[in-house]
Amino acid sequence: ADTFSTFASGAMVGRCGFVGDILYSIGVTGFIYPIIGHWAWGPDGWLAVVAVPFRDFAGSTVVHTIGGAISLIGAIALGPRLGRVFRRDGGGPPMPHNIILGAVGGLILWFGWYGFNPGSTLSALDMQGIGRVSFNTAMAACSAGLAALFYAYARTGKWDLGFTVNGFLAGLVAITCPCYWVSPTGAFFIGIVGGLLVIWATDALEYLRIDDPIGAVPVHMVCGIWGT
């Protein structure tokens, strides 16, 4: 629930005050997340009891896709930041305040994912499952980060740390749903596609004049859908 509420704060950076942040956090964690979580993970949730059960091991849809959709709604509702000029209008994304600090934050998230995904086995007695989940998580993050790094370099001729960080986060989001069931080879290719999707989705938001300063929608919503 805590993770679920943080995505929108990134998409609405610079346009949402503290009180607004508290109010939407209460709304999404108190009402939206519990309902959708119960649909998928509750013992009698309708998505869990249909003939072909909906599978989402650690939350690519329940947490990331829905949180990313809320981020998209927030970014559209609030509009762009003051002075934001989009590429179609002769501008482009502004330079980050501190890309190194952003990269450190991304790496802390990556570290936290080893609690998020393996912890969803709910029992450390499932040693084989935890090992597979941990390895798949690492594999998808690495392949996605490298795919984004080299694809961005092929487009611009520059090594883009921002796209690399969002790339490995995209791989982490994508592998969150199937991490228990896929093979390491599957995780590798899931990550590669996620690393490309996050760049294409960022381009699409720029074209549509939607201001998402940290890429919350491409990382969480788009790659959450892909992983599921």
mmCIF file of C-alpha atoms in Angstrom:
data_model
loop_
_atom_site.group_PDB
_atom_site.id
_atom_site.type_symbol
_atom_site.label_atom_id
_atom_site.label_comp_id
_atom_site.label_asym_id
_atom_site.label_seq_id
_atom_site.Cartn_x
_atom_site.Cartn_y
_atom_site.Cartn_z
ATOM 1 C CA ALA A 1 0.000 0.000 0.000
ATOM 2 C CA ASP A 2 2.859 2.357 0.813
ATOM 3 C CA THR A 3 4.569 1.652 -2.495
ATOM 4 C CA PHE A 4 1.281 2.060 -4.337
ATOM 5 C CA SER A 5 0.877 5.645 -3.127
ATOM 6 C CA THR A 6 4.409 6.814 -3.970
ATOM 7 C CA PHE A 7 4.215 6.535 -7.767
ATOM 8 C CA ALA A 8 1.785 9.422 -8.174
ATOM 9 C CA SER A 9 3.958 11.728 -6.057
ATOM 10 C CA GLY A 10 6.691 11.436 -8.703
ATOM 11 C CA ALA A 11 4.347 12.069 -11.614
ATOM 12 C CA MET A 12 2.972 15.176 -9.882
ATOM 13 C CA VAL A 13 6.309 16.645 -8.742
ATOM 14 C CA GLY A 14 6.223 20.417 -8.345
ATOM 15 C CA ARG A 15 2.451 20.686 -8.734
ATOM 16 C CA CYS A 16 0.991 19.012 -5.640
ATOM 17 C CA GLY A 17 1.216 20.391 -2.108
ATOM 18 C CA PHE A 18 1.631 18.436 1.116
ATOM 19 C CA VAL A 19 -2.077 18.432 1.962
ATOM 20 C CA GLY A 20 -2.950 17.204 -1.536
ATOM 21 C CA ASP A 21 -0.349 14.469 -1.182
ATOM 22 C CA ILE A 22 -1.873 13.297 2.104
ATOM 23 C CA LEU A 23 -5.425 13.354 0.710
ATOM 24 C CA TYR A 24 -4.721 11.344 -2.428
ATOM 25 C CA SER A 25 -2.576 8.900 -0.414
ATOM 26 C CA ILE A 26 -5.520 8.256 1.906
ATOM 27 C CA GLY A 27 -7.772 7.787 -1.114
ATOM 28 C CA VAL A 28 -5.600 5.352 -3.054
ATOM 29 C CA THR A 29 -4.284 3.292 -0.120
ATOM 30 C CA GLY A 30 -7.506 3.308 1.874
ATOM 31 C CA PHE A 31 -9.993 2.567 -0.897
ATOM 32 C CA ILE A 32 -8.521 1.740 -4.324
ATOM 33 C CA TYR A 33 -5.619 -0.568 -3.435
ATOM 34 C CA PRO A 34 -7.494 -2.758 -0.899
ATOM 35 C CA ILE A 35 -10.326 -3.403 -3.356
ATOM 36 C CA ILE A 36 -8.102 -4.292 -6.306
ATOM 37 C CA GLY A 37 -5.742 -6.243 -4.054
ATOM 38 C CA HIS A 38 -8.653 -8.304 -2.770
ATOM 39 C CA TRP A 39 -9.908 -8.984 -6.304
ATOM 40 C CA ALA A 40 -6.570 -10.572 -7.238
ATOM 41 C CA TRP A 41 -5.117 -11.860 -3.961
ATOM 42 C CA GLY A 42 -8.082 -12.394 -1.637
ATOM 43 C CA PRO A 43 -9.126 -16.040 -1.144
ATOM 44 C CA ASP A 44 -12.579 -15.232 -2.559
ATOM 45 C CA GLY A 45 -11.596 -12.371 -4.892
ATOM 46 C CA TRP A 46 -13.365 -12.696 -8.236
ATOM 47 C CA LEU A 47 -10.124 -12.607 -10.243
ATOM 48 C CA ALA A 48 -8.734 -15.421 -8.080
ATOM 49 C CA VAL A 49 -11.706 -17.780 -8.447
ATOM 50 C CA VAL A 50 -12.491 -17.528 -12.177
ATOM 51 C CA ALA A 51 -11.944 -20.607 -14.349
ATOM 52 C CA VAL A 52 -8.520 -19.367 -15.473
ATOM 53 C CA PRO A 53 -7.235 -17.489 -12.385
ATOM 54 C CA PHE A 54 -5.562 -14.124 -12.791
ATOM 55 C CA ARG A 55 -1.899 -14.470 -11.801
ATOM 56 C CA ASP A 56 0.175 -11.627 -10.412
ATOM 57 C CA PHE A 57 2.792 -12.960 -8.036
ATOM 58 C CA ALA A 58 4.113 -9.751 -6.480
ATOM 59 C CA GLY A 59 2.070 -6.947 -7.996
ATOM 60 C CA SER A 60 2.873 -5.861 -11.571
ATOM 61 C CA THR A 61 -0.824 -5.076 -11.954
ATOM 62 C CA VAL A 62 -2.155 -4.840 -8.403
ATOM 63 C CA VAL A 63 0.557 -2.390 -7.344
ATOM 64 C CA HIS A 64 2.414 -1.007 -10.362
ATOM 65 C CA THR A 65 -0.108 -0.820 -13.207
ATOM 66 C CA ILE A 66 -2.884 0.640 -11.057
ATOM 67 C CA GLY A 67 -0.472 3.011 -9.309
ATOM 68 C CA GLY A 68 0.895 4.057 -12.696
ATOM 69 C CA ALA A 69 -2.623 4.702 -13.988
ATOM 70 C CA ILE A 70 -3.297 6.942 -10.985
ATOM 71 C CA SER A 71 -0.038 8.740 -11.780
ATOM 72 C CA LEU A 72 -1.203 9.308 -15.355
ATOM 73 C CA ILE A 73 -4.540 10.701 -14.150
ATOM 74 C CA GLY A 74 -2.747 13.011 -11.689
ATOM 75 C CA ALA A 75 -0.310 14.305 -14.314
ATOM 76 C CA ILE A 76 -3.128 15.012 -16.776
ATOM 77 C CA ALA A 77 -5.381 16.634 -14.160
ATOM 78 C CA LEU A 78 -2.686 18.984 -12.846
ATOM 79 C CA GLY A 79 -1.204 19.839 -16.240
ATOM 80 C CA PRO A 80 2.472 20.514 -16.963
ATOM 81 C CA ARG A 81 4.845 22.358 -14.645
ATOM 82 C CA LEU A 82 5.192 26.112 -15.096
ATOM 83 C CA GLY A 83 7.563 26.847 -17.957
ATOM 84 C CA ARG A 84 7.529 23.274 -19.275
ATOM 85 C CA VAL A 85 7.901 23.333 -23.086
ATOM 86 C CA PHE A 86 7.429 20.044 -24.887
ATOM 87 C CA ARG A 87 9.537 18.757 -27.755
ATOM 88 C CA ARG A 88 6.707 19.313 -30.269
ATOM 89 C CA ASP A 89 6.756 22.992 -29.317
ATOM 90 C CA GLY A 90 10.509 23.440 -29.648
ATOM 91 C CA GLY A 91 11.532 22.480 -26.106
ATOM 92 C CA GLY A 92 12.165 19.215 -24.309
ATOM 93 C CA PRO A 93 12.458 17.674 -20.855
ATOM 94 C CA PRO A 94 14.345 20.001 -18.472
ATOM 95 C CA MET A 95 17.692 18.907 -17.082
ATOM 96 C CA PRO A 96 17.436 16.937 -13.824
ATOM 97 C CA HIS A 97 18.339 18.691 -10.607
ATOM 98 C CA ASN A 98 20.770 15.937 -9.541
ATOM 99 C CA ILE A 99 20.942 12.832 -11.734
ATOM 100 C CA ILE A 100 23.470 11.155 -9.407
ATOM 101 C CA LEU A 101 21.067 11.445 -6.491
ATOM 102 C CA GLY A 102 18.350 10.016 -8.730
ATOM 103 C CA ALA A 103 20.565 7.062 -9.652
ATOM 104 C CA VAL A 104 21.304 6.371 -5.983
ATOM 105 C CA GLY A 105 17.564 6.369 -5.324
ATOM 106 C CA GLY A 106 17.032 3.935 -8.190
ATOM 107 C CA LEU A 107 19.678 1.574 -6.815
ATOM 108 C CA ILE A 108 18.082 1.700 -3.364
ATOM 109 C CA LEU A 109 14.793 0.707 -5.018
ATOM 110 C CA TRP A 110 16.554 -2.176 -6.792
ATOM 111 C CA PHE A 111 17.899 -3.362 -3.433
ATOM 112 C CA GLY A 112 14.417 -3.100 -1.922
ATOM 113 C CA TRP A 113 12.973 -5.272 -4.696
ATOM 114 C CA TYR A 114 14.746 -8.275 -3.156
ATOM 115 C CA GLY A 115 12.342 -7.911 -0.270
ATOM 116 C CA PHE A 116 9.393 -7.031 -2.496
ATOM 117 C CA ASN A 117 9.564 -10.023 -4.866
ATOM 118 C CA PRO A 118 11.138 -12.875 -2.854
ATOM 119 C CA GLY A 119 9.149 -11.758 0.190
ATOM 120 C CA SER A 120 5.956 -12.453 -1.738
ATOM 121 C CA THR A 121 6.617 -16.194 -1.413
ATOM 122 C CA LEU A 122 5.408 -15.575 2.181
ATOM 123 C CA SER A 123 7.682 -18.354 3.512
ATOM 124 C CA ALA A 124 11.466 -18.649 3.567
ATOM 125 C CA LEU A 125 10.975 -22.429 3.693
ATOM 126 C CA ASP A 126 10.362 -22.228 -0.063
ATOM 127 C CA MET A 127 14.088 -21.909 -0.674
ATOM 128 C CA GLN A 128 13.966 -22.979 -4.331
ATOM 129 C CA GLY A 129 11.189 -20.498 -5.072
ATOM 130 C CA ILE A 130 12.949 -17.632 -3.290
ATOM 131 C CA GLY A 131 16.172 -18.399 -5.148
ATOM 132 C CA ARG A 132 14.409 -18.450 -8.511
ATOM 133 C CA VAL A 133 12.526 -15.227 -7.767
ATOM 134 C CA SER A 134 15.715 -13.464 -6.644
ATOM 135 C CA PHE A 135 17.679 -14.554 -9.707
ATOM 136 C CA ASN A 136 14.876 -13.657 -12.124
ATOM 137 C CA THR A 137 14.549 -10.244 -10.478
ATOM 138 C CA ALA A 138 18.265 -9.557 -10.927
ATOM 139 C CA MET A 139 18.292 -10.896 -14.492
ATOM 140 C CA ALA A 140 15.367 -8.753 -15.676
ATOM 141 C CA ALA A 141 16.773 -5.606 -14.047
ATOM 142 C CA CYS A 142 20.197 -6.084 -15.618
ATOM 143 C CA SER A 143 18.939 -6.855 -19.126
ATOM 144 C CA ALA A 144 16.451 -3.964 -19.033
ATOM 145 C CA GLY A 145 19.017 -1.452 -17.789
ATOM 146 C CA LEU A 146 21.518 -2.475 -20.473
ATOM 147 C CA ALA A 147 18.848 -2.456 -23.205
ATOM 148 C CA ALA A 148 17.819 1.086 -22.259
ATOM 149 C CA LEU A 149 21.460 2.198 -21.985
ATOM 150 C CA PHE A 150 22.480 0.976 -25.438
ATOM 151 C CA TYR A 151 19.230 1.932 -27.168
ATOM 152 C CA ALA A 152 19.422 5.480 -25.816
ATOM 153 C CA TYR A 153 23.081 5.677 -26.907
ATOM 154 C CA ALA A 154 22.152 4.484 -30.412
ATOM 155 C CA ARG A 155 19.604 7.314 -30.652
ATOM 156 C CA THR A 156 21.606 10.197 -29.233
ATOM 157 C CA GLY A 157 25.262 9.173 -29.143
ATOM 158 C CA LYS A 158 25.335 9.870 -25.383
ATOM 159 C CA TRP A 159 25.287 7.579 -22.368
ATOM 160 C CA ASP A 160 22.008 8.478 -20.650
ATOM 161 C CA LEU A 161 22.012 7.681 -16.926
ATOM 162 C CA GLY A 162 18.367 8.712 -16.537
ATOM 163 C CA PHE A 163 17.133 6.237 -19.140
ATOM 164 C CA THR A 164 19.427 3.560 -17.705
ATOM 165 C CA VAL A 165 17.944 3.956 -14.219
ATOM 166 C CA ASN A 166 14.382 3.960 -15.530
ATOM 167 C CA GLY A 167 15.380 1.007 -17.697
ATOM 168 C CA PHE A 168 16.374 -1.245 -14.826
ATOM 169 C CA LEU A 169 13.345 -0.078 -12.850
ATOM 170 C CA ALA A 170 11.202 -1.029 -15.863
ATOM 171 C CA GLY A 171 12.701 -4.510 -15.809
ATOM 172 C CA LEU A 172 12.022 -4.813 -12.088
ATOM 173 C CA VAL A 173 8.401 -3.762 -12.549
ATOM 174 C CA ALA A 174 7.892 -6.145 -15.476
ATOM 175 C CA ILE A 175 9.324 -9.188 -13.670
ATOM 176 C CA THR A 176 7.296 -8.504 -10.517
ATOM 177 C CA CYS A 177 4.260 -10.404 -11.853
ATOM 178 C CA PRO A 178 5.842 -13.558 -13.361
ATOM 179 C CA CYS A 179 9.029 -13.801 -11.265
ATOM 180 C CA TYR A 180 8.015 -17.054 -9.569
ATOM 181 C CA TRP A 181 7.017 -18.921 -12.719
ATOM 182 C CA VAL A 182 9.338 -17.923 -15.573
ATOM 183 C CA SER A 183 12.817 -19.230 -16.328
ATOM 184 C CA PRO A 184 15.931 -17.032 -16.114
ATOM 185 C CA THR A 185 15.948 -16.931 -19.933
ATOM 186 C CA GLY A 186 12.371 -15.681 -19.884
ATOM 187 C CA ALA A 187 13.288 -13.065 -17.286
ATOM 188 C CA PHE A 188 16.177 -11.908 -19.497
ATOM 189 C CA PHE A 189 13.895 -11.228 -22.474
ATOM 190 C CA ILE A 190 11.095 -9.765 -20.344
ATOM 191 C CA GLY A 191 13.676 -7.248 -19.103
ATOM 192 C CA ILE A 192 14.933 -6.360 -22.589
ATOM 193 C CA VAL A 193 11.416 -5.548 -23.804
ATOM 194 C CA GLY A 194 10.738 -3.539 -20.640
ATOM 195 C CA GLY A 195 13.905 -1.502 -21.176
ATOM 196 C CA LEU A 196 12.764 -0.564 -24.689
ATOM 197 C CA LEU A 197 9.130 0.053 -23.735
ATOM 198 C CA VAL A 198 10.041 2.589 -21.065
ATOM 199 C CA ILE A 199 11.822 4.781 -23.655
ATOM 200 C CA TRP A 200 9.038 4.477 -26.229
ATOM 201 C CA ALA A 201 6.401 5.292 -23.600
ATOM 202 C CA THR A 202 8.412 8.320 -22.451
ATOM 203 C CA ASP A 203 8.473 9.541 -26.051
ATOM 204 C CA ALA A 204 4.702 9.014 -26.301
ATOM 205 C CA LEU A 205 4.019 11.105 -23.173
ATOM 206 C CA GLU A 206 6.247 13.878 -24.523
ATOM 207 C CA TYR A 207 4.331 13.807 -27.809
ATOM 208 C CA LEU A 208 0.988 13.925 -25.982
ATOM 209 C CA ARG A 209 2.213 16.875 -23.858
ATOM 210 C CA ILE A 210 1.812 15.002 -20.576
ATOM 211 C CA ASP A 211 4.384 16.106 -17.995
ATOM 212 C CA ASP A 212 5.640 13.119 -15.985
ATOM 213 C CA PRO A 213 8.944 14.381 -14.508
ATOM 214 C CA ILE A 214 10.346 11.020 -13.324
ATOM 215 C CA GLY A 215 8.752 8.612 -15.803
ATOM 216 C CA ALA A 216 6.321 7.029 -13.338
ATOM 217 C CA VAL A 217 3.786 6.189 -16.046
ATOM 218 C CA PRO A 218 6.238 4.498 -18.474
ATOM 219 C CA VAL A 219 7.971 2.569 -15.691
ATOM 220 C CA HIS A 220 5.000 1.463 -13.619
ATOM 221 C CA MET A 221 1.899 1.456 -15.806
ATOM 222 C CA VAL A 222 3.322 0.486 -19.198
ATOM 223 C CA CYS A 223 5.867 -2.034 -17.930
ATOM 224 C CA GLY A 224 3.423 -3.334 -15.334
ATOM 225 C CA ILE A 225 1.022 -4.183 -18.162
ATOM 226 C CA TRP A 226 3.858 -5.781 -20.146
ATOM 227 C CA GLY A 227 4.984 -7.914 -17.204
ATOM 228 C CA THR A 228 1.474 -9.114 -16.481
#
